Coordinates of C-alpha atoms in Angstrom, one line a residue:
Chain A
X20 CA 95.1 77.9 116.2
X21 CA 92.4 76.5 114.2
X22 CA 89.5 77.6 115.6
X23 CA 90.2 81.4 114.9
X24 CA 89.5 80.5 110.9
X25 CA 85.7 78.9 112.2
X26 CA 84.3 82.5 112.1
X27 CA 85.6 82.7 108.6
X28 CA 83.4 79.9 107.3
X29 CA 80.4 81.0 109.2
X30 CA 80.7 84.3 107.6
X31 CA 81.0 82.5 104.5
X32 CA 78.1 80.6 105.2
X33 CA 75.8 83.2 106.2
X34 CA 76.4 85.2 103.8
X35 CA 75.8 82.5 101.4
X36 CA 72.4 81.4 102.8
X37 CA 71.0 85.3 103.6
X38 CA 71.3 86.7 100.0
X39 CA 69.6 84.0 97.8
X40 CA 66.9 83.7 100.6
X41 CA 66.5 87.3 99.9
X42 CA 66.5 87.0 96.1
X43 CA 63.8 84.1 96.6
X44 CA 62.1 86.2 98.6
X45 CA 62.0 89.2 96.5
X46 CA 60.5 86.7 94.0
X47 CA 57.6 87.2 95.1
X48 CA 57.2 90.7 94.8
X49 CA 58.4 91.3 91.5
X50 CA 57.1 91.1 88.3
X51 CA 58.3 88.7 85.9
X52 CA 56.8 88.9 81.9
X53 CA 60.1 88.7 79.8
X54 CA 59.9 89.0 75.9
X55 CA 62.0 89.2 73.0
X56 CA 63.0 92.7 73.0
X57 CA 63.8 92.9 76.3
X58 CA 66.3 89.5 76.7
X59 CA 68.5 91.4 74.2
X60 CA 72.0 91.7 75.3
X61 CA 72.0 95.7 75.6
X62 CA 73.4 97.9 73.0
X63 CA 72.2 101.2 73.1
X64 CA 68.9 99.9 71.7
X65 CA 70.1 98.2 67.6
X66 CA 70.3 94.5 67.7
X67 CA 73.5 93.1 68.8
X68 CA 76.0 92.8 66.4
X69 CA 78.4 89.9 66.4
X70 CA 79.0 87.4 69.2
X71 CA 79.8 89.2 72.9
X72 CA 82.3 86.1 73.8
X73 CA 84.6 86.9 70.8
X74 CA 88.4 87.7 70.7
X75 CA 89.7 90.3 72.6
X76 CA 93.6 92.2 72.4
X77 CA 96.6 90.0 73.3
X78 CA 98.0 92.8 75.7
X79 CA 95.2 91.3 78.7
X80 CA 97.4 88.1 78.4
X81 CA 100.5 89.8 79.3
X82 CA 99.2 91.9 82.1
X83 CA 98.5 88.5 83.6
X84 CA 101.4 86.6 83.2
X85 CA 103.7 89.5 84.4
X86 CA 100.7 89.8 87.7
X87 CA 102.1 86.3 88.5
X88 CA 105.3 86.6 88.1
X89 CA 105.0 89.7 89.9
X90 CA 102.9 88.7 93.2
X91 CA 104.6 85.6 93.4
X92 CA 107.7 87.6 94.4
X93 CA 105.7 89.6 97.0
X94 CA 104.2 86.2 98.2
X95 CA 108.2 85.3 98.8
X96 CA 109.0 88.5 100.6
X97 CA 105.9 87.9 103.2
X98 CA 108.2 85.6 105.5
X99 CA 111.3 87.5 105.7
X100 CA 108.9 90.3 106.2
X101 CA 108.2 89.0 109.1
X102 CA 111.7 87.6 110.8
X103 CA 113.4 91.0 109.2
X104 CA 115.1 92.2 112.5
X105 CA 115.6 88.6 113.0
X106 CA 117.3 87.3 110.0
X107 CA 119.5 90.4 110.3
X108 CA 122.1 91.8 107.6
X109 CA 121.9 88.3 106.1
X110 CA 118.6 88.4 104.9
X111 CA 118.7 92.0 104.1
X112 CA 121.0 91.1 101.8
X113 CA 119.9 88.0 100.2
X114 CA 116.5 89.8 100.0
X115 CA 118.4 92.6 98.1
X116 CA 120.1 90.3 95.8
X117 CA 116.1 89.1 94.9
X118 CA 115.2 92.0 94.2
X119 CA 118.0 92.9 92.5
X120 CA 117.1 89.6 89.9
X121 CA 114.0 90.9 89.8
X122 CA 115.1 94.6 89.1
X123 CA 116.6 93.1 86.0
X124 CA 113.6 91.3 84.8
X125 CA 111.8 93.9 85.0
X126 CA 114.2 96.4 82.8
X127 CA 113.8 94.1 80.8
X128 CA 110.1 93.5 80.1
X129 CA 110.1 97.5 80.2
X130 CA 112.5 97.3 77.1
X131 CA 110.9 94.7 75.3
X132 CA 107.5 97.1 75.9
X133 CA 105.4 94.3 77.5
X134 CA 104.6 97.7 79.7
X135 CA 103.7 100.0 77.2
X136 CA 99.8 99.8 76.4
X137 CA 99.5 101.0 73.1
Chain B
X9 CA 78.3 81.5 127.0
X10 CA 79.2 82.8 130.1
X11 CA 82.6 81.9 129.9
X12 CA 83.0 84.5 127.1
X13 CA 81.2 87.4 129.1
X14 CA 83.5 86.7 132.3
X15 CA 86.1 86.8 129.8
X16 CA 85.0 89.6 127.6
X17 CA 84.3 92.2 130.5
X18 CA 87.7 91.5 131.8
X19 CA 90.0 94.5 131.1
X20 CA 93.5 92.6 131.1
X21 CA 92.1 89.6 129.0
X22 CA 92.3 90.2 125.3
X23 CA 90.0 87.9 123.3
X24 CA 87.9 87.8 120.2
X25 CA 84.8 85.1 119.7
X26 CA 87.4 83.6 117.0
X27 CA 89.9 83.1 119.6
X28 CA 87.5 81.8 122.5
X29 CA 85.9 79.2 120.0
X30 CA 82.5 80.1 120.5
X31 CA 80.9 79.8 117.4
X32 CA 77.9 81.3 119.1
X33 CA 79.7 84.8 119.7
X34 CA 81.1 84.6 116.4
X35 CA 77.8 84.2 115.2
X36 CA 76.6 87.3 116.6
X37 CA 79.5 89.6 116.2
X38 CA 79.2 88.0 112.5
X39 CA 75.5 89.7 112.2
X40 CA 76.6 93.3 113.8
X41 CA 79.3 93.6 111.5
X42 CA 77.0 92.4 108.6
X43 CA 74.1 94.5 109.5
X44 CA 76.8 97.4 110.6
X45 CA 78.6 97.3 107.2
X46 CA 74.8 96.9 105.1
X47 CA 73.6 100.1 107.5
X48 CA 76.6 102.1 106.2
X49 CA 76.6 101.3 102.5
X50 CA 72.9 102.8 102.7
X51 CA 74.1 105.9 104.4
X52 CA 76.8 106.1 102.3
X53 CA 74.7 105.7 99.4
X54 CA 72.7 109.5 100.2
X55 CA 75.8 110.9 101.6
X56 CA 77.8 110.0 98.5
X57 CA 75.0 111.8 96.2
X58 CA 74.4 114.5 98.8
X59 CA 78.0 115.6 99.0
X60 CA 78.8 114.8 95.2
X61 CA 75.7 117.2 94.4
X62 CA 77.4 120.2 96.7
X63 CA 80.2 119.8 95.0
X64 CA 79.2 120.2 91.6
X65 CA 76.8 123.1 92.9
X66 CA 73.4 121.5 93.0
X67 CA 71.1 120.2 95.8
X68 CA 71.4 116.2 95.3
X69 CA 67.7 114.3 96.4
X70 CA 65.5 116.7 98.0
X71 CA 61.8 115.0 97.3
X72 CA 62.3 111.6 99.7
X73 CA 62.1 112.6 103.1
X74 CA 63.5 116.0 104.7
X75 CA 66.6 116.5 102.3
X76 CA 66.3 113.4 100.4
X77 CA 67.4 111.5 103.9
X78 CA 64.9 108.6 102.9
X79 CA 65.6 108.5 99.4
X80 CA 68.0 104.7 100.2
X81 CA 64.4 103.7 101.5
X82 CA 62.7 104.7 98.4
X83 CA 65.6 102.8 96.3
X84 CA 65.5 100.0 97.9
X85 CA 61.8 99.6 97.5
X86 CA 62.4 100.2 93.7
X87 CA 64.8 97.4 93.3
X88 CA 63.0 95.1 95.3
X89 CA 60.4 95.7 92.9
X90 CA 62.3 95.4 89.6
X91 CA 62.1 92.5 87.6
X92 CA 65.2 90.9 87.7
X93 CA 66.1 89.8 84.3
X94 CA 68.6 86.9 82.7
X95 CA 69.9 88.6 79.2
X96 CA 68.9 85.4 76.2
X97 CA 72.2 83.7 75.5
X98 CA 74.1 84.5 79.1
X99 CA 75.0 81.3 81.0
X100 CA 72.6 81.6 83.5
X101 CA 74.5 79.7 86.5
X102 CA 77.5 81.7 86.3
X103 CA 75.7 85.1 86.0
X104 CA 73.1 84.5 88.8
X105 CA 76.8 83.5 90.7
X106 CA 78.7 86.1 90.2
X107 CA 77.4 88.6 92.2
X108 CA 77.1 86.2 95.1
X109 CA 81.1 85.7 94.7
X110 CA 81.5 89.3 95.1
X111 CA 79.6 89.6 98.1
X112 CA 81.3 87.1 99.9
X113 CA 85.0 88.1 98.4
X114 CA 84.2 91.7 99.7
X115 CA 82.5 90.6 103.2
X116 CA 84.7 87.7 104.8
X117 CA 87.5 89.9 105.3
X118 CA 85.7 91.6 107.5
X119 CA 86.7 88.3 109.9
X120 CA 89.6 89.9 110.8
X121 CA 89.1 93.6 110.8
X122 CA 89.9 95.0 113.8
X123 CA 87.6 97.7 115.4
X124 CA 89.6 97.3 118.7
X125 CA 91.5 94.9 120.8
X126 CA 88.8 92.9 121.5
X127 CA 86.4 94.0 118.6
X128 CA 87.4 91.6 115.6
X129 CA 85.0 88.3 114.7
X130 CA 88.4 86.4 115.0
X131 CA 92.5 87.4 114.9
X132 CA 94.3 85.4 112.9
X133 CA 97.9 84.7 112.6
X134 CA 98.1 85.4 108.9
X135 CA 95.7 88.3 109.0
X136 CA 96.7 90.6 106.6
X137 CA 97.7 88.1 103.7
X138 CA 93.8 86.9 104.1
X139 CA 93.1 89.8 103.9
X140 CA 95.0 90.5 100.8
X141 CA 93.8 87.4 99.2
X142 CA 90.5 87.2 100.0
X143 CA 89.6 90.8 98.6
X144 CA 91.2 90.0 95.8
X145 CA 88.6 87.2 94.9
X146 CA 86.3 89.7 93.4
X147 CA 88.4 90.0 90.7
X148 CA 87.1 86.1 89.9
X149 CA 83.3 87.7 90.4
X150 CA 83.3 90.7 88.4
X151 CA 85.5 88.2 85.1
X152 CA 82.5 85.9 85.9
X153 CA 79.6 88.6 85.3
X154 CA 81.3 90.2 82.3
X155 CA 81.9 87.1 80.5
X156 CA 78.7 85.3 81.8
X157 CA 76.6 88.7 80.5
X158 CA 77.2 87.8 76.6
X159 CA 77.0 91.1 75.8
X160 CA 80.0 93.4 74.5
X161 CA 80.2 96.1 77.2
X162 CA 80.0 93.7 80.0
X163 CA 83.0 91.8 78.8
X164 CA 85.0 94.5 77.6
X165 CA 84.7 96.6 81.6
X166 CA 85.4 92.7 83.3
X167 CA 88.4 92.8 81.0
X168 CA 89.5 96.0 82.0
X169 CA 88.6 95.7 85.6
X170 CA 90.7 92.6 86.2
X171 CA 94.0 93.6 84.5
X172 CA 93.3 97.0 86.5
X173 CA 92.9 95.5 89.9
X174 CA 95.8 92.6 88.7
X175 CA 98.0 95.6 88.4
X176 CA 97.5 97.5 90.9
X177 CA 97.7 94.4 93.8
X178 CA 101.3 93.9 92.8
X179 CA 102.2 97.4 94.0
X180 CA 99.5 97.1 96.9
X181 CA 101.5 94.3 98.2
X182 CA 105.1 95.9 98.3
X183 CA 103.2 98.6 100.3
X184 CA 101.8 95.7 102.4
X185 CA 105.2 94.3 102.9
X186 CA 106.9 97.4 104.2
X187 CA 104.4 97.9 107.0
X188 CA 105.1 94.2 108.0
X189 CA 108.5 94.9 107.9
X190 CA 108.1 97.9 110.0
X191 CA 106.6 95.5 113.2
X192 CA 109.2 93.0 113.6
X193 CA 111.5 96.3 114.6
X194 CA 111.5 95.9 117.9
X195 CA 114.0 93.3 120.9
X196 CA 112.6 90.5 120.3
X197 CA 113.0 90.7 116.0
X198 CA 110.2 89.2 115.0
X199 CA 106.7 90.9 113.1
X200 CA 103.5 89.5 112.8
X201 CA 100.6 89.6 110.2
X202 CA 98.0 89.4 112.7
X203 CA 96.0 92.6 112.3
X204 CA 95.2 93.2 116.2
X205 CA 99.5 92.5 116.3
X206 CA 100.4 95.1 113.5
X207 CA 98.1 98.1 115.6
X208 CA 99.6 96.5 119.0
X209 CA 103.2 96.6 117.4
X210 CA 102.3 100.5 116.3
X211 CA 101.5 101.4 120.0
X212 CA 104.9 99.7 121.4
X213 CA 106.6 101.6 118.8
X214 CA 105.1 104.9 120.1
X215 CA 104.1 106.0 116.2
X216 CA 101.9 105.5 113.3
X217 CA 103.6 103.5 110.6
X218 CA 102.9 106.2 108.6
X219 CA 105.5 108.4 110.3
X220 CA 107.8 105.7 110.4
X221 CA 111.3 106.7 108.9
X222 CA 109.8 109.4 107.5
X223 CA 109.3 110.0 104.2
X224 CA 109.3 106.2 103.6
X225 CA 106.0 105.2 105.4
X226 CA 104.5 108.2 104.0
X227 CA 105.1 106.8 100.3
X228 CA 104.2 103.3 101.1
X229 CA 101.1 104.3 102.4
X230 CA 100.6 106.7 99.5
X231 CA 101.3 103.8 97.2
X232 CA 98.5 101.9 99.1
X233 CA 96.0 104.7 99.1
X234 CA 96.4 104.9 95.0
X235 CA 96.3 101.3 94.3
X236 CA 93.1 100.9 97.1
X237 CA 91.2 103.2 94.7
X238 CA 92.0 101.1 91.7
X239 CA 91.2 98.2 93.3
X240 CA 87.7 99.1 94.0
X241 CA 87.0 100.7 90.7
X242 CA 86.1 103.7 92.1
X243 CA 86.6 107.3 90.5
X244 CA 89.2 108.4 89.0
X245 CA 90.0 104.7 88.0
X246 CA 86.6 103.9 87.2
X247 CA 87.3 102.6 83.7
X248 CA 85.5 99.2 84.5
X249 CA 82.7 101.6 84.8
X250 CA 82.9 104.2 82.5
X251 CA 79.1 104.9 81.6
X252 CA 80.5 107.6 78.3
X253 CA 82.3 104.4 77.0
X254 CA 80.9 101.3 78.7
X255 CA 77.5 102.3 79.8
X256 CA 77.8 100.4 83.2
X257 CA 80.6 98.3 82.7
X258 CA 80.6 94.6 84.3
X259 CA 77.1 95.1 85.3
X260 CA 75.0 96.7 82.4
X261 CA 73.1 93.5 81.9
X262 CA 72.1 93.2 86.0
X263 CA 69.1 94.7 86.8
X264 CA 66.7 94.7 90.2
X265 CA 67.8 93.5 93.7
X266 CA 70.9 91.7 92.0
X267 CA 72.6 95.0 90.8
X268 CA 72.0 96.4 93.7
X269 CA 74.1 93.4 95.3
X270 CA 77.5 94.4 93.3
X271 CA 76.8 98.0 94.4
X272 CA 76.9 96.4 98.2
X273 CA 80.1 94.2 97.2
X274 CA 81.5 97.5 96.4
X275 CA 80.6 99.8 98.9
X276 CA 81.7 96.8 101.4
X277 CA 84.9 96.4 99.1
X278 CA 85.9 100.2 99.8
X279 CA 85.3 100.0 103.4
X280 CA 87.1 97.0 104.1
X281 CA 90.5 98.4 101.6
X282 CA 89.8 101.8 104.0
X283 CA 90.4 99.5 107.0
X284 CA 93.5 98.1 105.9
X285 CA 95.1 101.0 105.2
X286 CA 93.7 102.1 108.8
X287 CA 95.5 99.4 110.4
X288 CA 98.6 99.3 109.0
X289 CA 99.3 103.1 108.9
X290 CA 97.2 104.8 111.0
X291 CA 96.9 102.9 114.2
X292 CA 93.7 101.0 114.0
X293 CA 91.7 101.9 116.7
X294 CA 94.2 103.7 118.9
X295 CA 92.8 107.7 119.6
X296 CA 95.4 110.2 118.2
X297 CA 98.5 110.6 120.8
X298 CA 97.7 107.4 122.6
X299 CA 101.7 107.7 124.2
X300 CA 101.9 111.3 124.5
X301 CA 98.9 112.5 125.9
X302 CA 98.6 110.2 128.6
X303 CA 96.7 110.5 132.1
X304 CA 92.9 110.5 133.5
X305 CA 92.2 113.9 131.8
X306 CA 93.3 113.4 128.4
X307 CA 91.4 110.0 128.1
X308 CA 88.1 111.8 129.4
X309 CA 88.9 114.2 127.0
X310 CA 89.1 111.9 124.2
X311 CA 86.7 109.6 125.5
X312 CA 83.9 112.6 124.7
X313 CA 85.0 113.1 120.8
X314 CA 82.1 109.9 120.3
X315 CA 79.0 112.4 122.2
X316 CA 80.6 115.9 120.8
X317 CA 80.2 113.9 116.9
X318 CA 76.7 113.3 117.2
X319 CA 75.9 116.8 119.1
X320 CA 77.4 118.3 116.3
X321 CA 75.4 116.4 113.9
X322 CA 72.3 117.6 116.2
X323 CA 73.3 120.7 115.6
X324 CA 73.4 120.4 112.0
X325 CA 70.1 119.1 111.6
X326 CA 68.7 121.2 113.6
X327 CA 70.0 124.1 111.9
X328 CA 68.8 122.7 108.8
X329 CA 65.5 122.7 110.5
X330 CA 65.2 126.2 111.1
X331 CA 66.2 126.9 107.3
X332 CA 62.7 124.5 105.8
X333 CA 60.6 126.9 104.0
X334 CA 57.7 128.0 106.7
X335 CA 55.0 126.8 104.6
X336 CA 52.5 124.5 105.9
X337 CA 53.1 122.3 102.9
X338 CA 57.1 121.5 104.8
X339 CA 55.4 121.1 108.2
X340 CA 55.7 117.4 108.4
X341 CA 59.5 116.9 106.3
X342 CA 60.4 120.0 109.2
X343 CA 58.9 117.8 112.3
X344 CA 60.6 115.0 110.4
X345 CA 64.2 116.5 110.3
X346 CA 63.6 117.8 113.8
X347 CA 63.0 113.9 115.4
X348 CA 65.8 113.2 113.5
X349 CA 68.1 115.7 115.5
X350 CA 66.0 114.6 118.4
X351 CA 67.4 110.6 118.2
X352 CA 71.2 112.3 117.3
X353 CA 71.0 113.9 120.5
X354 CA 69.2 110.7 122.1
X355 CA 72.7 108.7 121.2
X356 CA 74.7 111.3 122.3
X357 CA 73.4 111.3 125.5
X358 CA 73.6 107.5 125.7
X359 CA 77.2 107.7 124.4
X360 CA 77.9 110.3 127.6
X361 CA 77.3 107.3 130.0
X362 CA 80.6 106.4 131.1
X363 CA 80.4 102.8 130.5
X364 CA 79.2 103.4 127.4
X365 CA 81.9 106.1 126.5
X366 CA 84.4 103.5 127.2
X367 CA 83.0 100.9 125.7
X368 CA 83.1 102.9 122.3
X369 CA 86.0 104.5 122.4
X370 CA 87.9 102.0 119.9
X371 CA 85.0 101.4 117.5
X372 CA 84.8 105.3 117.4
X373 CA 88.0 105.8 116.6
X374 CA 88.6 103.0 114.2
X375 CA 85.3 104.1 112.3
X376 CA 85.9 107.7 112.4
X377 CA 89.4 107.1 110.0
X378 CA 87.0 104.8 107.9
X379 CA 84.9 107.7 107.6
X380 CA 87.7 110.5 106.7
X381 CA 88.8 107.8 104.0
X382 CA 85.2 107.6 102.2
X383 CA 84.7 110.9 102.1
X384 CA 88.3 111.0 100.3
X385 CA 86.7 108.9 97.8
X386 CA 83.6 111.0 97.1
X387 CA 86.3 113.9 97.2
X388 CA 88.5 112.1 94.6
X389 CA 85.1 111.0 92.3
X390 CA 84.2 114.7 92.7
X391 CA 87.7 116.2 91.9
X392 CA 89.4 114.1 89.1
X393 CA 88.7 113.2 85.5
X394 CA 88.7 109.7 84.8
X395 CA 91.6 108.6 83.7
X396 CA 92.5 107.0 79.9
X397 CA 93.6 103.4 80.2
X398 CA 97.2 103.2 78.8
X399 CA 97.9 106.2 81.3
X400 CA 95.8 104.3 84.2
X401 CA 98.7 101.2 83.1
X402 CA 101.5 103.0 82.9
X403 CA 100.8 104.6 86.6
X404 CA 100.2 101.0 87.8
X405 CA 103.3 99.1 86.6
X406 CA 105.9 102.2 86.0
X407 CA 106.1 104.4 88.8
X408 CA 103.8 102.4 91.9
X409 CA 105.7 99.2 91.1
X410 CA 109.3 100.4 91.1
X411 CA 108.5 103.2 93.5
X412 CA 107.2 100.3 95.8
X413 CA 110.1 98.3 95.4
X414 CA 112.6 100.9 96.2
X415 CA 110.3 101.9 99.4
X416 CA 110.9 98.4 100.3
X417 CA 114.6 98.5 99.9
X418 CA 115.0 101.4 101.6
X419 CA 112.8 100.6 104.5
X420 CA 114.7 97.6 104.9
X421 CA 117.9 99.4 104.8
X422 CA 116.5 101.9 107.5
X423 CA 115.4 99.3 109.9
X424 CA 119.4 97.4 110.3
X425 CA 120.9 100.8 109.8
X426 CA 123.0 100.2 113.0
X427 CA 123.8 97.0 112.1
X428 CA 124.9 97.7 108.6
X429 CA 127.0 100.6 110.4
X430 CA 128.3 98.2 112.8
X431 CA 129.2 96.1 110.0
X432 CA 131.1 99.0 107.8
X433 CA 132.8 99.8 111.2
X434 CA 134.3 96.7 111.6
X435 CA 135.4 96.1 108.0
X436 CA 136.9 99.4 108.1
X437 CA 138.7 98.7 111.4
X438 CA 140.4 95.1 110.4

């Protein structure tokens, strides 16, 4: 029914209107004299060295790629999840032989070492 | 408006303001559960330092208030009165967004939480996967504060804290599955995602999923209760976090009333991952032995376990009372603690009023497993060293992933275990 997911987006919206009403209102109270010194991205008090938004290890990349691969699979299993008793032995086993593709894959990226952080 | 009070007051009519369409109810269950959930992040917030403290031996806040108790106050004057600063070179939008993306990421799923039959802003039909999805949002927050920050350590704890959370969902969702799986095991042969379903489904059953084919519910919800922790970054995967390496992690550039918002996204985070866990394994609201110790007497029995809680908390305080130093320098922290025993035995004597008792009963129970959980978590933050993050990796993809796969298989295998022997009958007897 549509109307259950209404709450959702008044939730949404009043969270989204109470907490920069607060921060607006908080303006008021606090101080506010920035300077040099203290706009400094922190580091343990030296000047920064080197740009923040530089490059970063290649292994972050394939966490993410295998997440989607992976979660995409459990997105799959949600509906037979549901009509398990009712899909019976059939789509036990067709749910098995997915997994079992997947089993595979996976060996596999453990071999290759896409697993192994190092 | 009256339509929903009729309704609500009736016993045999199950309904939620989500359900009824009353935007107004919503509305106001919607500011309970906000100013419920903001009320228990603060008292979280002394019992986490309080109970932390005793267990490394010292006494935690003691100046604020009779035991530190109004030490939350006293913060939350402070950051109110920081100045709230924007680092030179950050993008500006996307850092003052950030922390309102985890706010709402960690409090719409609280839509569908279900303190009882009746208690939940709305039930929807998909409940859990919201759920699933819409916690996982912060993720998107925390990258955007980290990367926004243009500062090293920021960036470097996002980093971390998203492939740590990316991880750990896949595994969290295998657990998930197996729970669903667990409720369409009954005549009719089909589940449901609806969280008010999975708890009913639970009492038809006449167990907790977490005894169901035992071990195998036991490990799935094990699996959750591992990856929950690394979800919310909390101790001993706190990585994203790690003040010897990171200093503060996604937030070290926040400061002020804005920090203090991703320390609300998280508390809300951990209480709403708690709740999940609640209602798929451990019967939601449902009072232990809802089946087997039926009858008038057993539910008056249970139905005082709300009063008893806060007369034992009474008796606590008041104990503590007696034990404030005698000097006239404690009088008014001891008359402070002693009002404060007075207003825990106030409630309990509200919550002896038999309408009352009943009313709570659900709530109670449902927020008495939330509380067992967060103490876990100060227990765990107390307990374990932090782990190192190839280890914290390895724990995610090689042994929660498979072992979640092959709780899934298995679980699956248990629930047609006549018909698969049905079947091997019959082949065997052509």
């Amino acid at each position: 029914m549509p109307q259950n997911y209404v709450p959702v987006f008044i939730f949404i919206a009043v969270v989204g209107t109470l907490i920069p009403i607060t921060l607006l209102l908080t303006k008021l109270v606090r101080p506010s004299n920035p300077h040099r010194e203290k706009l400094l991205p922190y580091e343990c008090g030296i000047d920064p060295v080197d740009r923040a938004r530089g490059r970063y290890t290649v292994r972050y990349y394939i966490v993410a790629i295998l997440f989607v691969v992976f979660d995409v699979e459990t997105i799959f299993l949600f509906p037979w999840a549901v009509k398990f008793k009712a899909f019976g032995l059939f789509g036990l086993l067709e749910m098995l032989i997915f997994l079992g593709i997947l089993i595979v894959g996976y060996i596999w990226i453990w071999q290759k070492g896409a697993l192994e952080w190092v | 408006m009256p339509g929903f009070i009729t309704n609500y007051l009736d016993k045999n009519v199950h309904v939620t303001p989500g359900q009824y369409g009353s935007p107004f109810w919503a509305l106001v269950y919607i500011l309970l559960v906000f100013g419920g959930v903001s009320l228990a992040v603060v008292c979280m917030n002394w019992l986490e330092r309080k109970i932390l403290a005793h267990m490394q031996v010292r006494l935690g806040p003691m100046r604020v208030g009779p035991h530190g108790l109004l030490q939350p106050i006293a913060d939350a004057i402070k950051l109110i009165l920081k100045e709230d600063i924007v680092p030179e070179g950050a993008d500006s939008f996307v850092f003052l967004l950030a922390p309102l993306i985890i706010l709402v990421a960690g409090f719409s799923v609280y839509c569908v939480i279900p303190f009882g039959p009746t208690h939940a802003i709305t039930d929807m039909n998909i409940g859990i996967l919201f759920m699933l999805g819409v916690s996982s949002l912060g993720v998107l927050g925390i990258v955007m504060a980290g990367w926004a920050s243009n500062s090293h350590y920021p960036l470097i704890g996002a980093l971390r804290s998203s492939a740590q959370m990316v991880s750990y969902e896949v595994a969290m969702g295998l657990a998930v599955i197996s729970a669903v799986l667990m409720t369409s095991l009954n005549p009719a042969g089909t589940g449901t995602l609806s969280m008010i379903g999975i708890v009913q489904a639970q009492y038809a059953q006449h167990t907790w999923f977490i005894f169901k084919f035992f071990p195998l519910g036991f490990i799935a919800f094990f699996i959750f209760a591992v990856a929950m922790v690394a979800e919310t970054n909390r101790a001993p995967f706190d990585l994203p976090e790690a003040e010897s390496e990171l200093t503060a992690g996604f937030h070290t550039e926040y400061s002020g009333l804005r920090w203090s918002l991703f320390m609300l996204g998280e508390y809300a985070a951990m209480i709403s991952v708690s709740s999940i866990a609640i209602t798929l394994w451990l019967g939601g609201w449902m009072r232990p032995f809802p089946n087997l110790l039926q009858g008038p007497t057993w539910d008056l029995a249970f139905s005082l376990f709300p009063a008893l809680t806060f007369f034992g908390l009474a008796a606590m305080t008041f104990y503590s009372t007696m034990r404030m130093p005698k000097h006239p320098y404690f009088r008014i922290q001891t008359i402070g603690l002693g009002a404060f025993g007075g207003v825990f035995v106030l409630i309990a004597l509200i919550l002896l009023i038999p309408r009352v008792r009943d009313g709570v009963q659900d709530v109670y129970w449902f927020v008495a497993k939330i509380a067992v959980f967060l103490y876990l978590y100060i227990w765990y933050r107390g307990t374990f060293p932090r782990y190192r993050f190839d280890q914290l990796m390895r724990v995610g993809w090689k042994v929660l992933l498979p072992l979640g796969i092959g709780v899934l298989m298995a679980t699956g295998i248990m629930g047609l275990r006549t018909e698969i022997w049905d079947f091997v009958h019959r082949l065997v007897h052509i």
